[in-house]
mmCIF file of C-alpha atoms in Angstrom:
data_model
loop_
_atom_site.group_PDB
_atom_site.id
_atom_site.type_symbol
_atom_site.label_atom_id
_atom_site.label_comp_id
_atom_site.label_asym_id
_atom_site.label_seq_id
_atom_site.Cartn_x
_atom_site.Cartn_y
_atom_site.Cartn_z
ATOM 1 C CA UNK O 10 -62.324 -40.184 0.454
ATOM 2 C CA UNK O 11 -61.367 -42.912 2.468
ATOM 3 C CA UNK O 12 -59.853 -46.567 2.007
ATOM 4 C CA UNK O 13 -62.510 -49.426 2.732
ATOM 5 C CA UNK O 14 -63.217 -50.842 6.039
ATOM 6 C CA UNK O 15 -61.461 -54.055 6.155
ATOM 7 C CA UNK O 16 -60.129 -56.452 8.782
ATOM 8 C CA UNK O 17 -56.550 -55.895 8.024
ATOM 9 C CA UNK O 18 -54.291 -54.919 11.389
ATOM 10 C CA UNK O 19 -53.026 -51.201 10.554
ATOM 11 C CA UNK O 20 -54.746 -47.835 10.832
ATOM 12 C CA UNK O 21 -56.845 -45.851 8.465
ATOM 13 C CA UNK O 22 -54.398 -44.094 7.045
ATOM 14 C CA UNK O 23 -55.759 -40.715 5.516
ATOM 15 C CA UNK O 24 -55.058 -37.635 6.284
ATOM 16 C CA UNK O 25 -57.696 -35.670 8.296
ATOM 17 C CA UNK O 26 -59.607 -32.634 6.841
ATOM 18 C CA UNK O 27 -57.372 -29.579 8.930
ATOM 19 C CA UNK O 28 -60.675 -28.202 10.547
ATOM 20 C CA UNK O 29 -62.460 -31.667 11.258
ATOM 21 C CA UNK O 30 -63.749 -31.044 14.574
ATOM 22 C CA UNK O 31 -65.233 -28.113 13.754
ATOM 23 C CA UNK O 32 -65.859 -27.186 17.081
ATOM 24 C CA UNK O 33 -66.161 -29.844 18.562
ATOM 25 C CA UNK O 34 -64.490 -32.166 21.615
ATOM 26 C CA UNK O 35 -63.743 -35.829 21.345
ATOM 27 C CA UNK O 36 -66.284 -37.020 23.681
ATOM 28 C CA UNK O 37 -65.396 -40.286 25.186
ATOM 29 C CA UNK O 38 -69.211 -41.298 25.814
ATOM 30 C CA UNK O 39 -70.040 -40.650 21.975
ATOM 31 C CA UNK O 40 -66.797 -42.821 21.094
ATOM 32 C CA UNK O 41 -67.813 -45.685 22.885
ATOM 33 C CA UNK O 42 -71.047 -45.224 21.071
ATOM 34 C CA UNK O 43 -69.706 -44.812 17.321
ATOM 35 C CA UNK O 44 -67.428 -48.368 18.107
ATOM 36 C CA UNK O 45 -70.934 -50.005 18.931
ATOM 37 C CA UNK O 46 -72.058 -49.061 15.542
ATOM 38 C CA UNK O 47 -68.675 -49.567 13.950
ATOM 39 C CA UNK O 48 -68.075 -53.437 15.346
ATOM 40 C CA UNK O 49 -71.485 -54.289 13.122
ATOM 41 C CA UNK O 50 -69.592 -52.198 10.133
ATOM 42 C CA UNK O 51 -72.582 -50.161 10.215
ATOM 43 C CA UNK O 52 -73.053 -47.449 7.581
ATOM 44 C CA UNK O 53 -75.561 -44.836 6.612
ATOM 45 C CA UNK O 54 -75.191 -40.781 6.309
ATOM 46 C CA UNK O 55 -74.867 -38.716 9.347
ATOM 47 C CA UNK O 56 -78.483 -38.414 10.228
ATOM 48 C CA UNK O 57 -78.948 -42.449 10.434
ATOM 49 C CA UNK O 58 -76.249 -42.428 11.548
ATOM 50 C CA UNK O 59 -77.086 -40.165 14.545
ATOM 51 C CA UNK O 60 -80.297 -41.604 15.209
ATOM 52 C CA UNK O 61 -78.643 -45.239 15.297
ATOM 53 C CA UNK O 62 -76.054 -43.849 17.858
ATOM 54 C CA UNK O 63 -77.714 -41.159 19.791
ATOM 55 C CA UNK O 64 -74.550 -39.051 18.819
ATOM 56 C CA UNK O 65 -76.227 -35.308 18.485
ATOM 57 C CA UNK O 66 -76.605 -34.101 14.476
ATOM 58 C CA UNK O 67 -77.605 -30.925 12.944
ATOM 59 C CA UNK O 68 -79.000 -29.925 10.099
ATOM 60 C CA UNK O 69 -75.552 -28.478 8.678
ATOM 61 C CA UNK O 70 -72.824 -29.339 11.367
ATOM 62 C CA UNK O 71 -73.401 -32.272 14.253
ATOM 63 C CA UNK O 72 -70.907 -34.361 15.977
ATOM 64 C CA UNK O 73 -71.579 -37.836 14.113
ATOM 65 C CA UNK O 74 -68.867 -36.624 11.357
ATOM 66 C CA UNK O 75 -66.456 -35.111 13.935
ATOM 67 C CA UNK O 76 -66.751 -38.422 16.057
ATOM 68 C CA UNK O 77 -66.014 -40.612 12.927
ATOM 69 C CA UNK O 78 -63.058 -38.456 12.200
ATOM 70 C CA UNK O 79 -61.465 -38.767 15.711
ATOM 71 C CA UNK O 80 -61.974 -42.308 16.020
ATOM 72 C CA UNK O 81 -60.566 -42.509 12.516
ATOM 73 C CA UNK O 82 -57.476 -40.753 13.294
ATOM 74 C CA UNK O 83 -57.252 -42.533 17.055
ATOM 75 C CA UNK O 84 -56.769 -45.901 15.202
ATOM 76 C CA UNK O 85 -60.101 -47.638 16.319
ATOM 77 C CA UNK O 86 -62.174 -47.251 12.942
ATOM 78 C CA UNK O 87 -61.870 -47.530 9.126
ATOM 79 C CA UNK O 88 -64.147 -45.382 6.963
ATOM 80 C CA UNK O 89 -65.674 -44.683 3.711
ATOM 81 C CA UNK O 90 -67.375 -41.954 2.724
ATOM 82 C CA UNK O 91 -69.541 -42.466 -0.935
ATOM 83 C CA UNK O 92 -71.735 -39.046 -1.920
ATOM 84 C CA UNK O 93 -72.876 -38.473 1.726
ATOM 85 C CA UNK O 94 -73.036 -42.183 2.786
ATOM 86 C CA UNK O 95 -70.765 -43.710 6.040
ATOM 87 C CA UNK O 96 -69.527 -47.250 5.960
ATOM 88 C CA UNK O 97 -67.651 -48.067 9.186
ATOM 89 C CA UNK O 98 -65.724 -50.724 10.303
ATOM 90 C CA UNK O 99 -63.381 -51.396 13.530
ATOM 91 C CA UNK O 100 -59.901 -51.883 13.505
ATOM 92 C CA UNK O 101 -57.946 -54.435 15.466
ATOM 93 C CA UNK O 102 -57.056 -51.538 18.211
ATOM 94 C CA UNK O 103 -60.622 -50.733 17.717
ATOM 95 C CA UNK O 104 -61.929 -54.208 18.758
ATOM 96 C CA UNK O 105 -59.482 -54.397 21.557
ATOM 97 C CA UNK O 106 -60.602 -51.152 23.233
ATOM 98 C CA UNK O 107 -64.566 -51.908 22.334
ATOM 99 C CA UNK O 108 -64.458 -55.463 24.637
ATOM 100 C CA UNK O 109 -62.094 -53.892 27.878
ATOM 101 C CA UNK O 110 -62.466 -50.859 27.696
ATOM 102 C CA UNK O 111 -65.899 -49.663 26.242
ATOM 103 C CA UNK O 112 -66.306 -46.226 28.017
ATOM 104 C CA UNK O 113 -62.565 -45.472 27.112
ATOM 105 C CA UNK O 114 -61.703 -44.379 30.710
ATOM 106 C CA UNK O 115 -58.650 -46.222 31.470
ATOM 107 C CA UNK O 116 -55.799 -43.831 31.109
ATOM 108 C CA UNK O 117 -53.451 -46.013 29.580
ATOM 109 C CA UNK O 118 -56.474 -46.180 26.310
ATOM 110 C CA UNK O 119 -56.505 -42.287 26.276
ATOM 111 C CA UNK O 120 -52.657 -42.366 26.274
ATOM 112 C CA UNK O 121 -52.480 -44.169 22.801
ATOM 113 C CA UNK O 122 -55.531 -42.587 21.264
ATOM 114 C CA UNK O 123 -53.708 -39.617 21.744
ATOM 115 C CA UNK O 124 -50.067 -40.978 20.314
ATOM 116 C CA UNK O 125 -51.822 -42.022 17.481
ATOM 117 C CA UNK O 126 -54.449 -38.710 17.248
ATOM 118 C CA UNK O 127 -51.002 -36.335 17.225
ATOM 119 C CA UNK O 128 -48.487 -38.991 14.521
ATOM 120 C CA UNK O 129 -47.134 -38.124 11.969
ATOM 121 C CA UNK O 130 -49.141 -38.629 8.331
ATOM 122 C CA UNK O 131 -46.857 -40.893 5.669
ATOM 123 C CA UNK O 132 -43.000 -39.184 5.692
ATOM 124 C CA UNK O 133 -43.758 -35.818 3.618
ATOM 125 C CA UNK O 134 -41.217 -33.113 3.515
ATOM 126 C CA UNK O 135 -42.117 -31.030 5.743
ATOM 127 C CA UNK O 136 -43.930 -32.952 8.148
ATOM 128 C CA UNK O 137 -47.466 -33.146 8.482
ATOM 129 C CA UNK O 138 -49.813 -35.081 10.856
ATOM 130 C CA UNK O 139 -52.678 -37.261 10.361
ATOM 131 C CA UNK O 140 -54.365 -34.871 12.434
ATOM 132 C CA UNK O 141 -52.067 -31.829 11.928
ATOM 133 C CA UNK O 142 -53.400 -29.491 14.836
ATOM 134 C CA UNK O 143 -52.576 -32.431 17.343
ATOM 135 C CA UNK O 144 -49.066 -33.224 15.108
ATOM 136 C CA UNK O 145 -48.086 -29.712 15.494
ATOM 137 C CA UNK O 146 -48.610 -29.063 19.053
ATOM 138 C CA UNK O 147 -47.429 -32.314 20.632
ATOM 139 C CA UNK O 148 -44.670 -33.473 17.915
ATOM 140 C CA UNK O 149 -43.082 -30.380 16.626
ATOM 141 C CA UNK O 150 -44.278 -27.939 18.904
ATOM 142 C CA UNK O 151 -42.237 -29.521 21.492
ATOM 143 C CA UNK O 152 -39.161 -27.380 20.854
ATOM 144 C CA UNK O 153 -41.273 -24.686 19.292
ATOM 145 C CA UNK O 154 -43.713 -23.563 21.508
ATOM 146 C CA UNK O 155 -41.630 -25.081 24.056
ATOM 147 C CA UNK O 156 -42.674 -26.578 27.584
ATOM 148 C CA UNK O 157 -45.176 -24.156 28.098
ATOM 149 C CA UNK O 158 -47.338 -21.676 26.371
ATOM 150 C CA UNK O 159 -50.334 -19.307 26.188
ATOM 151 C CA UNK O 160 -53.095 -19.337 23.724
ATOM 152 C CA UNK O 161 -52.202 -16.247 21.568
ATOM 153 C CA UNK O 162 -48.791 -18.317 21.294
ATOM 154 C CA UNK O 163 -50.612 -21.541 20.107
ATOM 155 C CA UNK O 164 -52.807 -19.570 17.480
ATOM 156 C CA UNK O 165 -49.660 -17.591 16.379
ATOM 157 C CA UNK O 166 -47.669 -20.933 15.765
ATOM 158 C CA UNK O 167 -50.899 -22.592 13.742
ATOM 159 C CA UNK O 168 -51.285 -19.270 11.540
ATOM 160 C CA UNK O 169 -47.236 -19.625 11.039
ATOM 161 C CA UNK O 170 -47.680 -23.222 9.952
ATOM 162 C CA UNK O 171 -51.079 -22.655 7.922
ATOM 163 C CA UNK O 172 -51.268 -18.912 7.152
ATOM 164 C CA UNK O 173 -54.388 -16.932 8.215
ATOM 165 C CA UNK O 174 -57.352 -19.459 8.203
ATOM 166 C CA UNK O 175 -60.588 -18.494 9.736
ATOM 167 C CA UNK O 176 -60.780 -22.057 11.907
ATOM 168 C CA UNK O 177 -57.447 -21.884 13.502
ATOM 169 C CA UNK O 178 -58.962 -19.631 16.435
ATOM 170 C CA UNK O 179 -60.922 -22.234 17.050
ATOM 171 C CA UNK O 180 -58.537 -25.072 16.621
ATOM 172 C CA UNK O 181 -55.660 -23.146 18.894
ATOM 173 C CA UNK O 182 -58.385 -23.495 21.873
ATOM 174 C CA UNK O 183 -59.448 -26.779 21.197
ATOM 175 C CA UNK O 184 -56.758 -28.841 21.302
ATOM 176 C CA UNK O 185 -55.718 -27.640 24.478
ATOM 177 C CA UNK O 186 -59.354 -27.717 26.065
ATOM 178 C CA UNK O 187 -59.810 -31.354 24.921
ATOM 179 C CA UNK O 188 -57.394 -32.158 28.064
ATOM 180 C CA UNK O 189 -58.957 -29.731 30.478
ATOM 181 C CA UNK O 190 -62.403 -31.540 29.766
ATOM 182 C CA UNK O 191 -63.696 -34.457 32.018
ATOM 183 C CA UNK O 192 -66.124 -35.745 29.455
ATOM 184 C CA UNK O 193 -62.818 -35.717 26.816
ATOM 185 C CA UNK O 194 -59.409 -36.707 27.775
ATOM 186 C CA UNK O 195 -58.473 -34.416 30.989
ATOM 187 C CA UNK O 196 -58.177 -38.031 32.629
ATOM 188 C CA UNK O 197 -54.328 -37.661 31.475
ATOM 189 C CA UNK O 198 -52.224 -34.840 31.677
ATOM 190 C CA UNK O 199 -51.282 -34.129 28.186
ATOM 191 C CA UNK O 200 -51.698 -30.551 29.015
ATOM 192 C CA UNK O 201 -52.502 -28.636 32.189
ATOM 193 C CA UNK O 202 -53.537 -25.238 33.434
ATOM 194 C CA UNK O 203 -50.458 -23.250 35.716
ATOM 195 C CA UNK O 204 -52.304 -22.393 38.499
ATOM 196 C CA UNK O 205 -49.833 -19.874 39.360
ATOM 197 C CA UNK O 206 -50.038 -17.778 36.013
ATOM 198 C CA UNK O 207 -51.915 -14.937 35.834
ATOM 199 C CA UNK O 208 -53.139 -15.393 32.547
ATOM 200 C CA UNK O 209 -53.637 -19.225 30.777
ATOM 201 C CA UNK O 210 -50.984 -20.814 30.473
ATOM 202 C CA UNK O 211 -50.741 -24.711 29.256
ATOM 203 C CA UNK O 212 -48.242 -26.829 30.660
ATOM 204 C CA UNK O 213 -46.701 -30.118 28.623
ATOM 205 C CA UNK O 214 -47.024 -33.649 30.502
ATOM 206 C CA UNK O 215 -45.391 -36.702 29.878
ATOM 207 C CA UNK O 216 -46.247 -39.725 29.598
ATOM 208 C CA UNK O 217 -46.150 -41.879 32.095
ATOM 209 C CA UNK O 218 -42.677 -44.765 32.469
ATOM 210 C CA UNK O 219 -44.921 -47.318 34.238
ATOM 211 C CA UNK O 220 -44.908 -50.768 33.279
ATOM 212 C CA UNK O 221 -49.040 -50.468 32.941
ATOM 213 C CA UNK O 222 -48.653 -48.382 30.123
ATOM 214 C CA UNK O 223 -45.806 -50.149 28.521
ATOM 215 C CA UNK O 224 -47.930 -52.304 26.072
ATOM 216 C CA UNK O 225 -49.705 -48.967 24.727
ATOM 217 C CA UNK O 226 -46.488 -47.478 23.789
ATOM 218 C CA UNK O 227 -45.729 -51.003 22.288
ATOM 219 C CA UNK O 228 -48.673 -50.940 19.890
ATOM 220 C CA UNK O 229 -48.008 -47.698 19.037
ATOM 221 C CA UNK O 230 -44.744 -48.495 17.962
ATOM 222 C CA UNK O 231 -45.821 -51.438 16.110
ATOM 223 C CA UNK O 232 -48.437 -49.427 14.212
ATOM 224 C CA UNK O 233 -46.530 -46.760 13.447
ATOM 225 C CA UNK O 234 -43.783 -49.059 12.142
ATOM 226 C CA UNK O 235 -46.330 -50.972 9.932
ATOM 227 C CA UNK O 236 -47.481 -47.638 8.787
ATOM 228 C CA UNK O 237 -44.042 -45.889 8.105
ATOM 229 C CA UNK O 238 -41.672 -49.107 7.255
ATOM 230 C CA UNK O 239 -43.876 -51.643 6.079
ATOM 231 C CA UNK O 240 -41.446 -53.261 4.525
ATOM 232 C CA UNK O 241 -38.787 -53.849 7.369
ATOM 233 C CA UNK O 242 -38.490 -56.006 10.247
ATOM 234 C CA UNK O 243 -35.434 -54.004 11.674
ATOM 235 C CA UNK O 244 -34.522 -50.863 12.063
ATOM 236 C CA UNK O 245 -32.935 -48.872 14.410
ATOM 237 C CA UNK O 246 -34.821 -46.910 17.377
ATOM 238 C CA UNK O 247 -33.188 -43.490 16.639
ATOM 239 C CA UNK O 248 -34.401 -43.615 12.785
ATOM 240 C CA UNK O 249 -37.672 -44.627 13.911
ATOM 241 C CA UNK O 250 -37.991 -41.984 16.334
ATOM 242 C CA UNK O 251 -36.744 -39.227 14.268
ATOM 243 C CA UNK O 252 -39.355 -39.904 10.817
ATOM 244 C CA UNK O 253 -42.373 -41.000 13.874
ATOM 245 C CA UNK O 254 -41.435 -37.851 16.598
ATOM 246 C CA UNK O 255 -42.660 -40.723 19.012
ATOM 247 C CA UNK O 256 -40.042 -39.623 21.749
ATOM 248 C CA UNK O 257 -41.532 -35.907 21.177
ATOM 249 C CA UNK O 258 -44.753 -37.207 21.888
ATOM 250 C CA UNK O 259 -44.432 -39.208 24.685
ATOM 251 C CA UNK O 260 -42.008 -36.134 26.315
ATOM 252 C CA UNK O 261 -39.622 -38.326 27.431
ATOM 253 C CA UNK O 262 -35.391 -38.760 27.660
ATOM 254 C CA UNK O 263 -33.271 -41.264 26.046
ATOM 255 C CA UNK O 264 -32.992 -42.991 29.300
ATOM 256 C CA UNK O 265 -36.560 -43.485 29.715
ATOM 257 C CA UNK O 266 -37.101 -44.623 26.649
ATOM 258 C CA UNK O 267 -34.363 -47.327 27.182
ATOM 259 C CA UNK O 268 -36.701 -48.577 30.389
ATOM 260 C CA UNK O 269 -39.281 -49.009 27.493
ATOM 261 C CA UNK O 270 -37.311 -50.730 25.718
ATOM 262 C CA UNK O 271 -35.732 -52.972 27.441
ATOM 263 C CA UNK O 272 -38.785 -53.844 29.037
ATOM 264 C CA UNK O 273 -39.934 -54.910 25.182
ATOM 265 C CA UNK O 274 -37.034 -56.768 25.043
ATOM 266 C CA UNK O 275 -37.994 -58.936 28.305
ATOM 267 C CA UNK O 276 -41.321 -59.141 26.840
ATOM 268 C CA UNK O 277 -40.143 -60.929 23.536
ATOM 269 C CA UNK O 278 -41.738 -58.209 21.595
ATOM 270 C CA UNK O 279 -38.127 -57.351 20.116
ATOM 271 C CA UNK O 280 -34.728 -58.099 19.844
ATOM 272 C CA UNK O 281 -32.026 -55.161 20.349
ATOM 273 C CA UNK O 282 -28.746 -55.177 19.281
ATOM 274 C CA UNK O 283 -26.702 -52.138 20.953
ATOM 275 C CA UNK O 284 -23.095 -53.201 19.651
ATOM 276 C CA UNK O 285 -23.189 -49.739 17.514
ATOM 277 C CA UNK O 286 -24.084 -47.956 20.653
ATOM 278 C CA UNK O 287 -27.945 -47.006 19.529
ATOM 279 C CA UNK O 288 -30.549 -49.467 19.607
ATOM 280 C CA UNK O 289 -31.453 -51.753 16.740
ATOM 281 C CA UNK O 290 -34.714 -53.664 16.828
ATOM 282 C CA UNK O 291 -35.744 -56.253 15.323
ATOM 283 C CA UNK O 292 -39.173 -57.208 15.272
ATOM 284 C CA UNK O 293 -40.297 -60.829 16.969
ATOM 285 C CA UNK O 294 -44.050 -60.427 17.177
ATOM 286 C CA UNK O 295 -46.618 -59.303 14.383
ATOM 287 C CA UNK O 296 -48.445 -55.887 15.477
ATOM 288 C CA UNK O 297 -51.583 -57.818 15.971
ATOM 289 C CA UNK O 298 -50.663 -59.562 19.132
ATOM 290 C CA UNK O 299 -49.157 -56.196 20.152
ATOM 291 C CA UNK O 300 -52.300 -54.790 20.281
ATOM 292 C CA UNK O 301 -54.196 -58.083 21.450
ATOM 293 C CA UNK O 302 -51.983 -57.678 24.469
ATOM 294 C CA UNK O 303 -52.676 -54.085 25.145
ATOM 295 C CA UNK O 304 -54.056 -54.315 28.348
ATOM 296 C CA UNK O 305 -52.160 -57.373 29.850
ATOM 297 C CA UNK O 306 -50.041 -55.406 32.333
ATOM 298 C CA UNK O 307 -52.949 -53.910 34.228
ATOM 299 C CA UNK O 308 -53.514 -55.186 37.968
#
C-alpha cells in the first residue's frame, strides 16, 4: 500500500484513500501521540496500535488509521501497511516538529501541515491531490468556489469533481470544520465563519507574509520541489507554482510572494535570476537543512 519507512528527506508520497478520515478530525493531541510511536518506527495493527498510543479504536472504524493517514499526508510519517499490520516511521519534517513542537500548536507548524495536507499528488492530467478533498478546496477551488462559499456549494463542487459518492456529505463538512475546531487546526485561519451571513458561510484566509513563517513556506517549497522535479536544481518560480498551485494555497499575490522570495534569497536558501523578468531559482541548500531550520525565525 505504502512505500517503506525509511530515513530518506522527502514525503510519503501516496496518494490518500478519497474518504480517509472517515469522519473524523485531525486531532492535534492524537498527532503528537502517533509521532511518539512513529520516532521508535513502531508498528503493529490498529488495535496495538491504539492501546500503545491511547488514540481511540473501534471495532470496525477508530481514529488510529485516520491519524496515520493525516500525518502521512502532512509530511511527518512514512507508512506501510502488510495484511492489517502498521509499520511507522518519522520523516525529517516529522522529527523536526516531534522535538519543538510536540503538541503541534505553533501556528507556523499548522500552516505547513496544511500546505502539504492540500498539494498536489505527482503531475496527473487533471490534477489530483495527495489528499484530494483538501487539494480541491484550497488549490483549485480557489477560483472555483471562489473567496467564499456555503456548504451545499462545497458538496456540489466535490460531487462535480467525484460524481455522487455516499462520503462526500461528510467530507464537504469536514474539511471546513477541521478549521473551526480548537482541538484541530482553528489556531489558523484557513477558513472562517461570516458572522454577518445568515446562513454558513466559509471565508478563505491567507497565509500569513511574516518573516516567522517564512522558513515553513521554504520547506514546503523544497519538498514539493524534491517531490515534483527531483531531478532539477533550477527552475523557474512561475513553472513551479503553476504544476504545485503553491501560490493558490498560500492565497497570496505575486508581490507577496516576491517578499518570500527575496527573503530566501537573503537567507542563502536560493539564488534568483530575474533578467527574463520572472524569477528563476536555483537551489543552494539541500531540503534537509530547509526543514532543520524550520523554526529558526521564531522570537
Amino acid at each position: 500500500m505504502s512505500v517503506q519507512p525509511s530515513d530518506g528527506p522527502g514525503l510519503d508520497t501516496d496518494q490518500l484513500p478519497l474518504n480517509f478520515p472517515q469522519t473524523f478530525l485531525p486531532d492535534r493531541r492524537l498527532l503528537g501521540k502517533l509521532l511518539v510511536f512513529a520516532e521508535g518506527n513502531g508498528g503493529g495493527d490498529k488495535e496495538s496500535i491504539g492501546a500503545a498510543t491511547g488514540i481511540p479504536t473501534g471495532k470496525s472504524t477508530g481514529k488510529v488509521e485516520p491519524m496515520i493517514h493525516y500525518a502521512r499526508g502532512m509530511g511527518m510519517v512514512r507508512a506501510s501497511r502488510t495484511a492489517g499490520v502498521w509499520r511507522l516511521g518519522l520523516t525529517p519534517l516529522g522529527r523536526i516538529v516531534r522535538r519543538e513542537d510536540p503538541f503541534l500548536s505553533e501556528p507556523l507548524t499548522l500552516w505547513l501541515l496544511h500546505l502539504l495536507l492540500s498539494r498536489r499528488w505527482g503531475r496527473e492530467a487533471p490534477a489530483v491531490g495527495v489528499a484530494d478533498a483538501w487539494f480541491a478546496f484550497f488549490a483549485e477551488g480557489r477560483f472555483r468556489l471562489g473567496p467564499r462559499f456555503s456548504p451545499s456549494e462545497a458538496l456540489d463542487f466535490l460531487t462535480a469533481r467525484h460524481g455522487e459518492k455516499r462520503s462526500l456529505k461528510s467530507l464537504s463538512t469536514l474539511v471546513p470544520r477541521m478549521y473551526q475546531e480548537d482541538s484541530s487546526f482553528a489556531a489558523i485561519p484557513v477558513l472562517t465563519l461570516d458572522a454577518s451571513a445568515q446562513e454558513t458561510v466559509f471565508v478563505r484566509g491567507e497565509a500569513p507574509v511574516e518573516r516567522a513563517f517564512f522558513p515553513a513556506y521554504a520547506a514546503c517549497l523544497f519538498l514539493l520541489w524534491d517531490e515534483q522535479f527531483s531531478g532539477d536544481r533550477q527552475l523557474a518560480f512561475r513553472d513551479v507554482e503553476r504544476e504545485t498551485r503553491l501560490l493558490s494555497l498560500l492565497g497570496w499575490s505575486d508581490a507577496q510572494a516576491t517578499r518570500w522570495l527575496d527573503w530566501m534569497a537573503d537567507k542563502g536558501l536560493v539564488q534568483i535570476d530575474r533578467y527574463t523578468g520572472d524569477a528563476v531559482l536555483l537551489r543552494l541548500r539541500e531540503t534537509g537543512e530547509v526543514v532543520d531550520a524550520l523554526y529558526s525565525e521564531l522570537l
